[in-house]
Tab-separated table of C-alpha atoms in Angstrom:
chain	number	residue	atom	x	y	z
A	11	UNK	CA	-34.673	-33.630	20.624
A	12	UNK	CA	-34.816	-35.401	17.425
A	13	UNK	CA	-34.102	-38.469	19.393
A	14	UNK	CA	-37.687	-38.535	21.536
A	15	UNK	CA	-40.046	-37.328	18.487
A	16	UNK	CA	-40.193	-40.370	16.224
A	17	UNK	CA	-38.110	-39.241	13.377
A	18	UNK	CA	-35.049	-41.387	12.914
A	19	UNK	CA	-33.937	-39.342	9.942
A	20	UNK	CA	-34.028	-36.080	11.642
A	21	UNK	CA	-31.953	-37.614	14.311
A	22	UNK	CA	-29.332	-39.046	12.031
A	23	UNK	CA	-28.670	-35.859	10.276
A	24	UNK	CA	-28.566	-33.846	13.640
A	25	UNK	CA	-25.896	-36.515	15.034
A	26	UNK	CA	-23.774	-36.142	11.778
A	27	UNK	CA	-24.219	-32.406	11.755
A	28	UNK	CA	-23.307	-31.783	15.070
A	29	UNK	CA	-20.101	-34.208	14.877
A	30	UNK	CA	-19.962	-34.118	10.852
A	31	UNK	CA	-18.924	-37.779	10.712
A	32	UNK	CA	-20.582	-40.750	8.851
A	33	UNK	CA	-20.021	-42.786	11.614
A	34	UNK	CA	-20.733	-41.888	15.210
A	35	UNK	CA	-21.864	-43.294	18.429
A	36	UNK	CA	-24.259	-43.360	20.216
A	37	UNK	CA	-27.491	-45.050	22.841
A	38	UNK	CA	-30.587	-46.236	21.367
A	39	UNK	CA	-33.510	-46.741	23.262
A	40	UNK	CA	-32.360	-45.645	26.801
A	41	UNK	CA	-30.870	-49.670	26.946
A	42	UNK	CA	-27.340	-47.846	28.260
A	43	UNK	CA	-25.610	-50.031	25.377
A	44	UNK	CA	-23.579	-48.007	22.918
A	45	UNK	CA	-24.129	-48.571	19.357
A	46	UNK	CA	-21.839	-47.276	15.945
A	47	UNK	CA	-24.058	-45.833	12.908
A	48	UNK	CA	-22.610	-45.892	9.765
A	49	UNK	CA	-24.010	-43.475	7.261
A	50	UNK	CA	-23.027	-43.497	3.523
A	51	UNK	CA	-21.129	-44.810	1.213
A	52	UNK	CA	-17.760	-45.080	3.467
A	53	UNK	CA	-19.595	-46.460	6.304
A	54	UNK	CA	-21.195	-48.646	4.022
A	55	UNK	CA	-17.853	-50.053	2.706
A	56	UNK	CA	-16.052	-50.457	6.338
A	57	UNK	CA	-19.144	-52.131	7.315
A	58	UNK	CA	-19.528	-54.288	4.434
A	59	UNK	CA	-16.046	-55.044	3.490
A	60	UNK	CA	-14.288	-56.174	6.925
A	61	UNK	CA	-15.579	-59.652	6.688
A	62	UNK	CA	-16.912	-59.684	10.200
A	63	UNK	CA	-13.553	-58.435	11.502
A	64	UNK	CA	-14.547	-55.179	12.544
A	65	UNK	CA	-17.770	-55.408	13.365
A	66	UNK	CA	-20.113	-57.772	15.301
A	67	UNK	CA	-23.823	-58.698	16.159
A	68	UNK	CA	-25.263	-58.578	19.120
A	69	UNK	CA	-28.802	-58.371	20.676
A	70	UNK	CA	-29.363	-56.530	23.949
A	71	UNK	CA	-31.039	-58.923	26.612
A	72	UNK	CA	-34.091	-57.427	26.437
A	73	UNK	CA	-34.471	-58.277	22.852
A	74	UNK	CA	-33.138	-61.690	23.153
A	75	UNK	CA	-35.807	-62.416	25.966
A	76	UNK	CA	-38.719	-61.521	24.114
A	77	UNK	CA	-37.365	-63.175	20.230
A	78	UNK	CA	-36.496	-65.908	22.492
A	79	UNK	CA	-39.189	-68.697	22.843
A	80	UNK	CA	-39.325	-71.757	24.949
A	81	UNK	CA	-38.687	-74.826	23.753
A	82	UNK	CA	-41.679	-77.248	23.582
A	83	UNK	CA	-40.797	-80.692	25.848
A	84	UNK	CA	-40.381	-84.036	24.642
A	85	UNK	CA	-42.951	-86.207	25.982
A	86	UNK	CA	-42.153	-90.036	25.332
């Protein structure tokens, strides 16, 4: 349960043991939104190199509601 004890590392290397890949997928944070990690020097390079083709940003709506701040009005 590397996952639920605070130790990212140990939970990388126990997802790319158990499915020895550098890239895998899985959920973060219980948000039910699956994520790809990329892990060494290949993920690196398919991350890095497709020119946004590939790959894309995106922030769950929980995030985006509390980075998001209201606008202060006008007044005039």
């Amino acid at each position: 349960m590397a996952n639920r004890s605070a130790t990212p590392d140990k939970f990388v290397m126990d997802r790319t043991g158990r499915y020895s890949s550098d890239v895998f997928r899985t959920s973060l944070l219980g948000l039910g939104n699956n994520v790809a990690l990329f892990r060494g020097p290949s993920g690196n390079k398919f991350l890095f190199s497709g020119e946004n083709k590939f790959v894309s940003a995106w922030w769950p709506r929980s995030m985006k509601n509390v980075m998001e701040f209201p606008r202060p009005q006008q007044h005039g």
